[in-house]
PDB file of C-alpha atoms in Angstrom:
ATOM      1  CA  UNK F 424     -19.334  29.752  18.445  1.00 53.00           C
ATOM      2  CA  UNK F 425     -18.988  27.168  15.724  1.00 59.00           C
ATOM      3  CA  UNK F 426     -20.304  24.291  18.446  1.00 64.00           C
ATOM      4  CA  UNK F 427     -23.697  26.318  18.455  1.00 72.00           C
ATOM      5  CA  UNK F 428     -24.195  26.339  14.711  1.00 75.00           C
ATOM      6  CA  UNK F 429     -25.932  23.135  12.995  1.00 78.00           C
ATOM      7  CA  UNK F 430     -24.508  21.171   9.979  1.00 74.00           C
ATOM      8  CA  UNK F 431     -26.581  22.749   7.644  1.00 80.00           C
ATOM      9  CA  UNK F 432     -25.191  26.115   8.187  1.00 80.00           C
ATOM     10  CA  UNK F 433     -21.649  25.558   8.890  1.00 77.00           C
ATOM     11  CA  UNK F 434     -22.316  24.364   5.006  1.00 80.00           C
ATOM     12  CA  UNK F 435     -23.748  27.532   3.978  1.00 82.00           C
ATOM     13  CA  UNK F 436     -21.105  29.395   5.319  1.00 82.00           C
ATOM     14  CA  UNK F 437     -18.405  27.014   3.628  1.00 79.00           C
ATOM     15  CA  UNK F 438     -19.625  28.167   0.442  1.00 84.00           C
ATOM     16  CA  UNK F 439     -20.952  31.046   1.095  1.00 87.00           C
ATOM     17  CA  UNK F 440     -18.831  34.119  -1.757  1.00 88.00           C
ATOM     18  CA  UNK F 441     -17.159  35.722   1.484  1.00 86.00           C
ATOM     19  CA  UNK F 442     -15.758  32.412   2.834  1.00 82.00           C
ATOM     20  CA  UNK F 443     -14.734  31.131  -0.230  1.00 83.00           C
ATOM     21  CA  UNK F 444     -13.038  34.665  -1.431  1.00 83.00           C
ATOM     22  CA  UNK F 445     -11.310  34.581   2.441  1.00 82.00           C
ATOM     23  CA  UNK F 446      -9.877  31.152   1.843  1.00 78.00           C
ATOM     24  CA  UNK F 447      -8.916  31.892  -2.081  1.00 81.00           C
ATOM     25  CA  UNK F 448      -6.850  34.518  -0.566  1.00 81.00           C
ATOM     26  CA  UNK F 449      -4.998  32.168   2.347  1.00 76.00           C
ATOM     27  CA  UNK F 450      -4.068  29.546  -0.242  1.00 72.00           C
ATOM     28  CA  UNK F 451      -2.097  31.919  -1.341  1.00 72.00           C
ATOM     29  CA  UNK F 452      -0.168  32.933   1.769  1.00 75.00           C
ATOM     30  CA  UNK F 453       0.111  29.380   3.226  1.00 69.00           C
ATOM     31  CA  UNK F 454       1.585  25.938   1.753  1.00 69.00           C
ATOM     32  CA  UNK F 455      -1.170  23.867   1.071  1.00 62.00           C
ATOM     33  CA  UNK F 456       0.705  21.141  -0.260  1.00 65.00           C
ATOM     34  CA  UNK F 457       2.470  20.761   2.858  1.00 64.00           C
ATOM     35  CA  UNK F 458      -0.209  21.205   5.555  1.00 59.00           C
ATOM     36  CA  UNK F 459      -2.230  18.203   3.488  1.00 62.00           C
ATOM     37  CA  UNK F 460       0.890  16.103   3.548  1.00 62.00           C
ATOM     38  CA  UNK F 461       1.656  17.148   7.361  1.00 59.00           C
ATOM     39  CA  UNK F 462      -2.063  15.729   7.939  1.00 58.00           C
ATOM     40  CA  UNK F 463      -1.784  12.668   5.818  1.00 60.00           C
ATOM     41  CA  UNK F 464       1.331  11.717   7.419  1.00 60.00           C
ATOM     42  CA  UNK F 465      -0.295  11.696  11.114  1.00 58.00           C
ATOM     43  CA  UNK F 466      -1.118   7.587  11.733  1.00 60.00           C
ATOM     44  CA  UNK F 467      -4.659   6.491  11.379  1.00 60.00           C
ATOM     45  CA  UNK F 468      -6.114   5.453  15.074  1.00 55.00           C
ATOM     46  CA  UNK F 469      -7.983   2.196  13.192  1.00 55.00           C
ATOM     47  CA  UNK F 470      -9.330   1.518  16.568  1.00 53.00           C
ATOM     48  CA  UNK F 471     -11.274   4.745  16.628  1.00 46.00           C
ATOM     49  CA  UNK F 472     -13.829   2.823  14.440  1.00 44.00           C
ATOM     50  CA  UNK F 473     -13.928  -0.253  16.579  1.00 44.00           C
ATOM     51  CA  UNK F 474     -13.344  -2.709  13.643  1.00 42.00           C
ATOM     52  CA  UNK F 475     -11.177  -5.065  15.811  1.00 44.00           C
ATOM     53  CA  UNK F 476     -12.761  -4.512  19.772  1.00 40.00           C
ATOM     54  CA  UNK F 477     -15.372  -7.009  20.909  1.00 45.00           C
ATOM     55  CA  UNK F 478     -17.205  -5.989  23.493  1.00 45.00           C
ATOM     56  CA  UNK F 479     -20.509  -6.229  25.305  1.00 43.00           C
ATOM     57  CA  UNK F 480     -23.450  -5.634  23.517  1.00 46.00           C
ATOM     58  CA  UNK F 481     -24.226  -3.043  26.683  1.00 43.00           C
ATOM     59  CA  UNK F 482     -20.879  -0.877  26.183  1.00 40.00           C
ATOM     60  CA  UNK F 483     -21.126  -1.050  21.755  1.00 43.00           C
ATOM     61  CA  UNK F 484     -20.568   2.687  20.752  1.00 44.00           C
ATOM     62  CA  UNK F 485     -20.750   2.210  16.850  1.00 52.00           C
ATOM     63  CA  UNK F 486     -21.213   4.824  14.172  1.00 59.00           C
ATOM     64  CA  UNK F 487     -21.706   5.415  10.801  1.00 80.00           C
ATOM     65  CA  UNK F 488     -18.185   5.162   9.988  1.00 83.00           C
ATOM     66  CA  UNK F 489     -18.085   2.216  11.405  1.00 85.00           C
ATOM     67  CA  UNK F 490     -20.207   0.181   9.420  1.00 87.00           C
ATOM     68  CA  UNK F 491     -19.143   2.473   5.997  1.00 88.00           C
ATOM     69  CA  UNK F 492     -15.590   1.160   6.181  1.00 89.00           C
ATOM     70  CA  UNK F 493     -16.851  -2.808   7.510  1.00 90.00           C
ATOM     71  CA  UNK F 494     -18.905  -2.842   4.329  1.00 91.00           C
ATOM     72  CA  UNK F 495     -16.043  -1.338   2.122  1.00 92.00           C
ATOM     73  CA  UNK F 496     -13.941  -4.067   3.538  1.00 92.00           C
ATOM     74  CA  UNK F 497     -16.309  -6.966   3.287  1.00 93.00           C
ATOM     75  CA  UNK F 498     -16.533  -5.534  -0.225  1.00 93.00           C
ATOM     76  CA  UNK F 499     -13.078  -5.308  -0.709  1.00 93.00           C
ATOM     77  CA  UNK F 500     -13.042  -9.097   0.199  1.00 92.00           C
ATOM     78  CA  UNK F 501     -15.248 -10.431  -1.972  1.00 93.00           C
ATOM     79  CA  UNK F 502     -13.664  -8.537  -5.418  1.00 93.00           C
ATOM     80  CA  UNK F 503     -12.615 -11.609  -7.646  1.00 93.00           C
ATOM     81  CA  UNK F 504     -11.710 -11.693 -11.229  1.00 93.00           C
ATOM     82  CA  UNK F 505     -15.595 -11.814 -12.306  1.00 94.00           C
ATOM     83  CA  UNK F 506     -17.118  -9.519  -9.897  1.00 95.00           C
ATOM     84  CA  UNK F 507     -14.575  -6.783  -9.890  1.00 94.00           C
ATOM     85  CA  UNK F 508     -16.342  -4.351 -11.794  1.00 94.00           C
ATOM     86  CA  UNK F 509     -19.774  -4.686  -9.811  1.00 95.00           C
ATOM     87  CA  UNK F 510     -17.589  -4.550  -6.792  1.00 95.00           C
ATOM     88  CA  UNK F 511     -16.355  -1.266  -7.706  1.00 95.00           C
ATOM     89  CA  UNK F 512     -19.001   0.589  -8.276  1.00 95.00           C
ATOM     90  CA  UNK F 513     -20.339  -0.504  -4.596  1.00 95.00           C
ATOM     91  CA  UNK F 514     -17.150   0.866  -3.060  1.00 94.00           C
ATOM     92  CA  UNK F 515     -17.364   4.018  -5.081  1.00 94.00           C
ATOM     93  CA  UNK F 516     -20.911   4.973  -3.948  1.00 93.00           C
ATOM     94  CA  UNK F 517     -19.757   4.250  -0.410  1.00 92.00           C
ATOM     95  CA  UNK F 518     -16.690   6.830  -0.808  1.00 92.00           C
ATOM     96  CA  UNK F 519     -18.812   9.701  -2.586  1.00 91.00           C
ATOM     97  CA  UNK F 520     -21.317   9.455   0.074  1.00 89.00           C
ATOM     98  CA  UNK F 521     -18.068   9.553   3.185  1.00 90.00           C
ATOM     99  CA  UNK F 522     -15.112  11.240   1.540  1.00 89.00           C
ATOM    100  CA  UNK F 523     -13.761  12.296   4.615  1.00 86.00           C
ATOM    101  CA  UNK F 524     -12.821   8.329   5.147  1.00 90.00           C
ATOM    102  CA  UNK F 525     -11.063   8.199   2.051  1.00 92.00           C
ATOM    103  CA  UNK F 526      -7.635   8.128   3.799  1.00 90.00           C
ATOM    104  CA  UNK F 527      -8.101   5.136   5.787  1.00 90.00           C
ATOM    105  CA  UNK F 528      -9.849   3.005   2.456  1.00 92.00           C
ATOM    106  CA  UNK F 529      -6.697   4.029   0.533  1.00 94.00           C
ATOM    107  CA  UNK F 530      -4.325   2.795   3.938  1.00 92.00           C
ATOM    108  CA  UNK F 531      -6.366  -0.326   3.964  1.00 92.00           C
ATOM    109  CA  UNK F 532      -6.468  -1.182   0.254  1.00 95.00           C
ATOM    110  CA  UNK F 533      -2.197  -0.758   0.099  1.00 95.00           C
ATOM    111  CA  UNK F 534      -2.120  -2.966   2.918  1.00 94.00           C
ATOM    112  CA  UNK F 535      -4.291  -5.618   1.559  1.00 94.00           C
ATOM    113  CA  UNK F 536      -1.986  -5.542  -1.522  1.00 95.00           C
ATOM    114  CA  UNK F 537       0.861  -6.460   0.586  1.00 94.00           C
ATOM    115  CA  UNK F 538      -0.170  -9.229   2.279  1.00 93.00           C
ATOM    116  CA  UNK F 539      -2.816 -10.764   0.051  1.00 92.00           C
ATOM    117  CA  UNK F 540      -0.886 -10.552  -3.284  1.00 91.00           C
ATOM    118  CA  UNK F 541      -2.761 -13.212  -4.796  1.00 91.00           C
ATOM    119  CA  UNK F 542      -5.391 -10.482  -5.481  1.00 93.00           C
ATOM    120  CA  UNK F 543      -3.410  -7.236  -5.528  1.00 95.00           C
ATOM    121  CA  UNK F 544      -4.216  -6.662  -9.488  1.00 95.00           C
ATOM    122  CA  UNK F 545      -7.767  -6.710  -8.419  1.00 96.00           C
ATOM    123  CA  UNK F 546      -6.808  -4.119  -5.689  1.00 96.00           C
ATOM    124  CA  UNK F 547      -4.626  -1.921  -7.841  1.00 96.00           C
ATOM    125  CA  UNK F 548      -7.688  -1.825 -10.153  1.00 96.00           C
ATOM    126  CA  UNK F 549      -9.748  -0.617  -7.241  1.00 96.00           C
ATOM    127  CA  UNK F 550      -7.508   2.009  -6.714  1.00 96.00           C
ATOM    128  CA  UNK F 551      -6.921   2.862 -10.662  1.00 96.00           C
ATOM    129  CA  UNK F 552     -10.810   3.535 -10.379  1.00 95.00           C
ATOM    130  CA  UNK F 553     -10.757   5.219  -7.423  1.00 95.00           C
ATOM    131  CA  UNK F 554      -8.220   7.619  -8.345  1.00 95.00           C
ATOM    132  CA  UNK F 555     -10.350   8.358 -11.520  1.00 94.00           C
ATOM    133  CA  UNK F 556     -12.945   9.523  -9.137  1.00 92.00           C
ATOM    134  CA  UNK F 557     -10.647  11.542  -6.800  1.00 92.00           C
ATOM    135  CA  UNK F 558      -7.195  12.331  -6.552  1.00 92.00           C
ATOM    136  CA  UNK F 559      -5.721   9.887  -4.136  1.00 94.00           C
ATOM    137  CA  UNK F 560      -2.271   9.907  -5.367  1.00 94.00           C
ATOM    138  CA  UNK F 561      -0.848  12.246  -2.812  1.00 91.00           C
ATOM    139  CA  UNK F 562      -2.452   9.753  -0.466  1.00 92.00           C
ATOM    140  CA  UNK F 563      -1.073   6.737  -1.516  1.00 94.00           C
ATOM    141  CA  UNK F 564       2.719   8.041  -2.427  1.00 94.00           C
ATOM    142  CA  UNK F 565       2.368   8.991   1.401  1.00 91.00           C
ATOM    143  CA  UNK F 566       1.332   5.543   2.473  1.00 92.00           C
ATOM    144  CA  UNK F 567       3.963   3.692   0.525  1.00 94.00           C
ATOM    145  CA  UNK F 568       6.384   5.786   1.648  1.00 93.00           C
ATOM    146  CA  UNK F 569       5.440   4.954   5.278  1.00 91.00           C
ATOM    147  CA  UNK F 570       5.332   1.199   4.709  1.00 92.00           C
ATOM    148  CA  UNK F 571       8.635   1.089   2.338  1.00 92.00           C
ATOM    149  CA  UNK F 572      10.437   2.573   5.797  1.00 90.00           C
ATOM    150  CA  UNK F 573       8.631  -0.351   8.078  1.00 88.00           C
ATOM    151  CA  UNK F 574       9.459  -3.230   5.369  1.00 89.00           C
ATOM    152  CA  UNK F 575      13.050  -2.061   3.937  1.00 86.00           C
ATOM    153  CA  UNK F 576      14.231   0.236   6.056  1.00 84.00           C
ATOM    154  CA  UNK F 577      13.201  -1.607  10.247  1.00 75.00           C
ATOM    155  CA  UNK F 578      15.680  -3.947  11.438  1.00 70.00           C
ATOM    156  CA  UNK F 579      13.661  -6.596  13.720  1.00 63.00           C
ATOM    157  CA  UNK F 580      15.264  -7.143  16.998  1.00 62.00           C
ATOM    158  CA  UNK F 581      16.200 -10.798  17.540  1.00 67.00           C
ATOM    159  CA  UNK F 582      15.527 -12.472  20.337  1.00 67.00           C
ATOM    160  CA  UNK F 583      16.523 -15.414  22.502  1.00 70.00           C
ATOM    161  CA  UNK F 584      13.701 -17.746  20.359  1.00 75.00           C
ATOM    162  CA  UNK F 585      14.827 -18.760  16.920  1.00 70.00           C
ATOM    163  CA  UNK F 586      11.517 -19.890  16.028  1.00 64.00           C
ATOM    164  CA  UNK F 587       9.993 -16.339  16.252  1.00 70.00           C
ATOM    165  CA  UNK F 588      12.751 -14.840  14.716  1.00 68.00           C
ATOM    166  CA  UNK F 589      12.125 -17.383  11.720  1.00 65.00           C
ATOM    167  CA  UNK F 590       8.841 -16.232  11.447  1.00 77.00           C
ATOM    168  CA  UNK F 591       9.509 -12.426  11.590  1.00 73.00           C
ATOM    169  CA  UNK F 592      11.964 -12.646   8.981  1.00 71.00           C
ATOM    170  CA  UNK F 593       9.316 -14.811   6.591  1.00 76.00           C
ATOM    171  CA  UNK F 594       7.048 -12.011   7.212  1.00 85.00           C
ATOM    172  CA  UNK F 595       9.349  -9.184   6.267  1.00 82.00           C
ATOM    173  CA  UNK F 596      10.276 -11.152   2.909  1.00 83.00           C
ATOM    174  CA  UNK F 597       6.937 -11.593   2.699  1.00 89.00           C
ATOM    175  CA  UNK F 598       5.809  -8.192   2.782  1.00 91.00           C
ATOM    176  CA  UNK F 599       9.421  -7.417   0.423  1.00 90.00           C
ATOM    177  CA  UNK F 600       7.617  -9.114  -1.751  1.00 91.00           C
ATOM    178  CA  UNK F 601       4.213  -7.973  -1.660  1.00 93.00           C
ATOM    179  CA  UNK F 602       5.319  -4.089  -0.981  1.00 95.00           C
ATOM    180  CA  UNK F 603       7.848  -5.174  -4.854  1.00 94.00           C
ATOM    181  CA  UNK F 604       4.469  -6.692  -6.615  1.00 95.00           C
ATOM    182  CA  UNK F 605       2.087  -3.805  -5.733  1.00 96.00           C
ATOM    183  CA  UNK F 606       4.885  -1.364  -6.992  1.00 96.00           C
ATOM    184  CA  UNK F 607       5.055  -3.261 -10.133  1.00 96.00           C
ATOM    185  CA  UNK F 608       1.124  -3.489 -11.039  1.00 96.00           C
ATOM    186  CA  UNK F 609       0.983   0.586  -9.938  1.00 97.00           C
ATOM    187  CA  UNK F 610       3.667   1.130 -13.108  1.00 96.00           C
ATOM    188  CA  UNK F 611       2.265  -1.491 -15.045  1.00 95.00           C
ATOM    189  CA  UNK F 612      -0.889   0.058 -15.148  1.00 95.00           C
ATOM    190  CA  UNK F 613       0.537   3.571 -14.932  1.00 95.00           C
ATOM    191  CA  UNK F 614      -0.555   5.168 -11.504  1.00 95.00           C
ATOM    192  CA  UNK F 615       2.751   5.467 -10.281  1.00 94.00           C
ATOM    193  CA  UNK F 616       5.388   4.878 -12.804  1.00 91.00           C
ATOM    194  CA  UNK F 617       8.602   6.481 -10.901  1.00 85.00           C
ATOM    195  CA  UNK F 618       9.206   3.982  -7.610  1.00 93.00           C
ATOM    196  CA  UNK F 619       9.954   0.424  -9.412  1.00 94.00           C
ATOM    197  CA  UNK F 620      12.836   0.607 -11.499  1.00 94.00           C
ATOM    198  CA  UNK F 621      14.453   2.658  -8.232  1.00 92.00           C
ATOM    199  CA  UNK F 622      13.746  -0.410  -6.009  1.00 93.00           C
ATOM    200  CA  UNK F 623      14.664  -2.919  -8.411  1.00 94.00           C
ATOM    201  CA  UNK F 624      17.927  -1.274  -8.890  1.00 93.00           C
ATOM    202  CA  UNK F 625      18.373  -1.174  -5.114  1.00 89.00           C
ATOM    203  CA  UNK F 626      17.798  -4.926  -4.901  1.00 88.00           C
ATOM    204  CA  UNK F 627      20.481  -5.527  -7.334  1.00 91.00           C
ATOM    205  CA  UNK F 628      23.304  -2.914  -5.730  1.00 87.00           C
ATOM    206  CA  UNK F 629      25.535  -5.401  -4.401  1.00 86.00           C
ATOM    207  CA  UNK F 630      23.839  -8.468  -5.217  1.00 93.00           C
ATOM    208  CA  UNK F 631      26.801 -10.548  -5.619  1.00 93.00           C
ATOM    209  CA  UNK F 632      28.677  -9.902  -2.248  1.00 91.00           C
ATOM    210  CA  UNK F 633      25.356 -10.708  -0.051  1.00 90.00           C
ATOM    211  CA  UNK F 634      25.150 -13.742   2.210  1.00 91.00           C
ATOM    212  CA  UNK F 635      23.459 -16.810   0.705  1.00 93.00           C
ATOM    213  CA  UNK F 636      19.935 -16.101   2.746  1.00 90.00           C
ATOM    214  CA  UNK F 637      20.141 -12.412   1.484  1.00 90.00           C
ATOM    215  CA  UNK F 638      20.342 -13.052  -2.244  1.00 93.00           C
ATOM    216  CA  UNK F 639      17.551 -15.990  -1.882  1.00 94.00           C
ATOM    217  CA  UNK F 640      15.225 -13.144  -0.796  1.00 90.00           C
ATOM    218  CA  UNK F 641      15.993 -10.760  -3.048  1.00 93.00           C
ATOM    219  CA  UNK F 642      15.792 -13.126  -6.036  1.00 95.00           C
ATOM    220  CA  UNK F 643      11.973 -14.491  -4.410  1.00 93.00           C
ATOM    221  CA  UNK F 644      11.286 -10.781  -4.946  1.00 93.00           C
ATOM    222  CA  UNK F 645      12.538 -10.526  -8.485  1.00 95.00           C
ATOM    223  CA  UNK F 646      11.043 -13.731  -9.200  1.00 96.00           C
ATOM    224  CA  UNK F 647       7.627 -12.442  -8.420  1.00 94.00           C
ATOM    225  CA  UNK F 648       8.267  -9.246 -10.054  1.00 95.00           C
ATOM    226  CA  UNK F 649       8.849 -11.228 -13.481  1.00 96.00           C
ATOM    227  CA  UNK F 650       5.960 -13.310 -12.809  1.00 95.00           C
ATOM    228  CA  UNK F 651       4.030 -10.160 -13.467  1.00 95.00           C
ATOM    229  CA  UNK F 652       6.441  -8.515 -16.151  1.00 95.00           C
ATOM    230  CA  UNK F 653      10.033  -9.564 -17.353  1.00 96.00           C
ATOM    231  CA  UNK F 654      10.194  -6.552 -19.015  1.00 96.00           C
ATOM    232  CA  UNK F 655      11.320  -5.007 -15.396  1.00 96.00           C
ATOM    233  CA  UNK F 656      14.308  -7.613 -14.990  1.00 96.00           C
ATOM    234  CA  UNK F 657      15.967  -7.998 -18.723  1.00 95.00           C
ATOM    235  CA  UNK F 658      18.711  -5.314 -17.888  1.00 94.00           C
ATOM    236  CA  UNK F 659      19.585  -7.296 -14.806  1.00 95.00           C
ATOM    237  CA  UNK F 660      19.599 -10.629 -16.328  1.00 96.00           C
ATOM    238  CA  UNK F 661      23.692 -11.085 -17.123  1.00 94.00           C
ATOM    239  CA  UNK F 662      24.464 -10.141 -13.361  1.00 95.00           C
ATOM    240  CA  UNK F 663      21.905 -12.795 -11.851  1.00 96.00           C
ATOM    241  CA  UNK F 664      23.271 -14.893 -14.288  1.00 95.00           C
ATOM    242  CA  UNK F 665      26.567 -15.119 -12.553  1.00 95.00           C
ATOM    243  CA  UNK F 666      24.540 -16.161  -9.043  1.00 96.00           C
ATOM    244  CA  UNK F 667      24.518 -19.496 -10.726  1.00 94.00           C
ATOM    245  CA  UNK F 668      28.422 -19.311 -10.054  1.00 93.00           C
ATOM    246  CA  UNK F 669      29.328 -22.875  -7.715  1.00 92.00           C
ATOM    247  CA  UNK F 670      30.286 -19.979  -4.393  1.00 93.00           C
ATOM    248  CA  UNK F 671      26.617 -19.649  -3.940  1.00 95.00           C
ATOM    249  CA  UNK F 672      24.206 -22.217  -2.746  1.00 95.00           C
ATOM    250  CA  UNK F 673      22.094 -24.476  -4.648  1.00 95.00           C
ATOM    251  CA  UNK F 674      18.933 -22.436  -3.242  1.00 95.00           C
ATOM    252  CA  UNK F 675      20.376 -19.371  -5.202  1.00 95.00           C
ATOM    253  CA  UNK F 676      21.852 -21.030  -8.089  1.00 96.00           C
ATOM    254  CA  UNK F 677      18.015 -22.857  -8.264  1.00 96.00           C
ATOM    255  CA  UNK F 678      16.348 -20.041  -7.490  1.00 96.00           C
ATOM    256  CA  UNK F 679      18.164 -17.911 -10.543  1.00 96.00           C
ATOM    257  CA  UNK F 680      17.092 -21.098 -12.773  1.00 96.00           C
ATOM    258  CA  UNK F 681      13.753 -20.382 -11.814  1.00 97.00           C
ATOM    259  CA  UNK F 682      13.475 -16.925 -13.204  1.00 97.00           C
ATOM    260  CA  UNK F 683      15.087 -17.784 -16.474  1.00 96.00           C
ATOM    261  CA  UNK F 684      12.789 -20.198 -17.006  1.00 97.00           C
ATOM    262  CA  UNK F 685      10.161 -16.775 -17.113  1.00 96.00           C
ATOM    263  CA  UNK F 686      11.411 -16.320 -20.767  1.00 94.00           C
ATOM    264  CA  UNK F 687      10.549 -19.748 -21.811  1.00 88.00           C
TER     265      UNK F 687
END
């Protein structure tokens, strides 16, 4: 039995010539491909590692994994502008040395991106280097997938208190937004160049014959999107152009002002 057998020889026979000649053989019978994306698409338990329970010294039950992925956070955290390089190279030794983590670093990085997009082009750069290291981009086309169904695709439930359905829908433009910027640095620096034109083009299907609050969203993600390139919005230009039309309110009509003033 496999229990029985320590980690150094489960090893040996992993790459042991008969093993290896075995498994060369049921690659070829079975889908790969799909197994690793039926695995990557099964949600990460982030509470296994205990990153967010306080308890009792008395009942702690860390582990190594633990404290790998609270130091590839704090990491993560500190990355600026002028440390970003030195800061990747720490996270990089940390991954070599716990591959088997590298799913849940990739989940976490994305979702920093999204909600701390002051420093997503420091993130995305993590993840260019990353990637350069190991292929993570069936991983992350996985994970945006997942979180461009829970941002675009959810409707929130309202409820009976208008604040908190204020805030939700602030936090869903919010993470519009942030989900729109992170797609635009991943083509801008070519790691994923097929998603943002797609989404941008979405945005602007029916732009015109939206409600007031609608369009002001979608034009605070455009916005942001031409913050980091224009290039992305020029062939959209003449029909936000005709937002500035007196029908739509001056937040619109502002708002379009805004993003011309990009070119200037």
């Amino acid at each position: 039995m496999i229990e029985d057998l320590s980690e150094s020889q489960v090893n040996d026979i992993l790459s042991s010539n008969k093993f290896l000649e075995k498994y060369s053989s049921y690659e070829k019978e079975v889908n790969i491909d799909k197994l690793r994306n039926f695995f990557d698409d099964i949600e990460t338990n982030k509470n296994y590692f205990r990153l967010n329970v306080k308890k009792s010294r008395k009942y702690i039950n860390r582990n190594n994994d633990t404290d790998t992925i609270k130091s590839i956070n704090a990491n993560i955290n500190k990355c600026t502008d002028m440390n970003c390089d030195e800061i990747i190279k720490l996270i990089i030794n940390d991954i070599n040395k716990n591959e088997h983590l590298l799913s849940y670093i990739i989940e976490s990085i994305l979702e920093k991106c999204i909600i701390q997009t002051t420093f997503v082009h420091n993130y995305v750069k993590i993840l260019n280097e990353i990637n350069n290291h190991k292929n993570i981009m069936r991983i992350m086309n996985n994970t945006l997938n997942k979180y461009y169904s829970f941002i675009f695709e959810n409707t929130d439930v309202k409820s009976d208190n208008i604040y908190d359905n204020l805030c939700n829908e602030n936090k869903r433009t919010d993470n519009m937004i942030g989900y729109l910027m992170l797609i635009t640095y991943l083509d801008k620096e070519k790691i994923i160049c097929d998603r943002i034109n797609k989404l941008i083009t979405n945005i602007m299907n029916d732009i015109l014959e939206k409600d007031n609050d609608e369009i002001y969203k979608l034009l605070n993600c455009l916005f942001n999107i031409g913050i980091i390139s224009t290039d992305y919005i020029n062939d959209h230009m003449s029909v936000l152009k005709r937002l500035k039309d007196k029908k739509y309110n001056s937040k619109v009509r502002c708002k379009v002002m805004d993003i011309e003033d990009l070119y200037k």
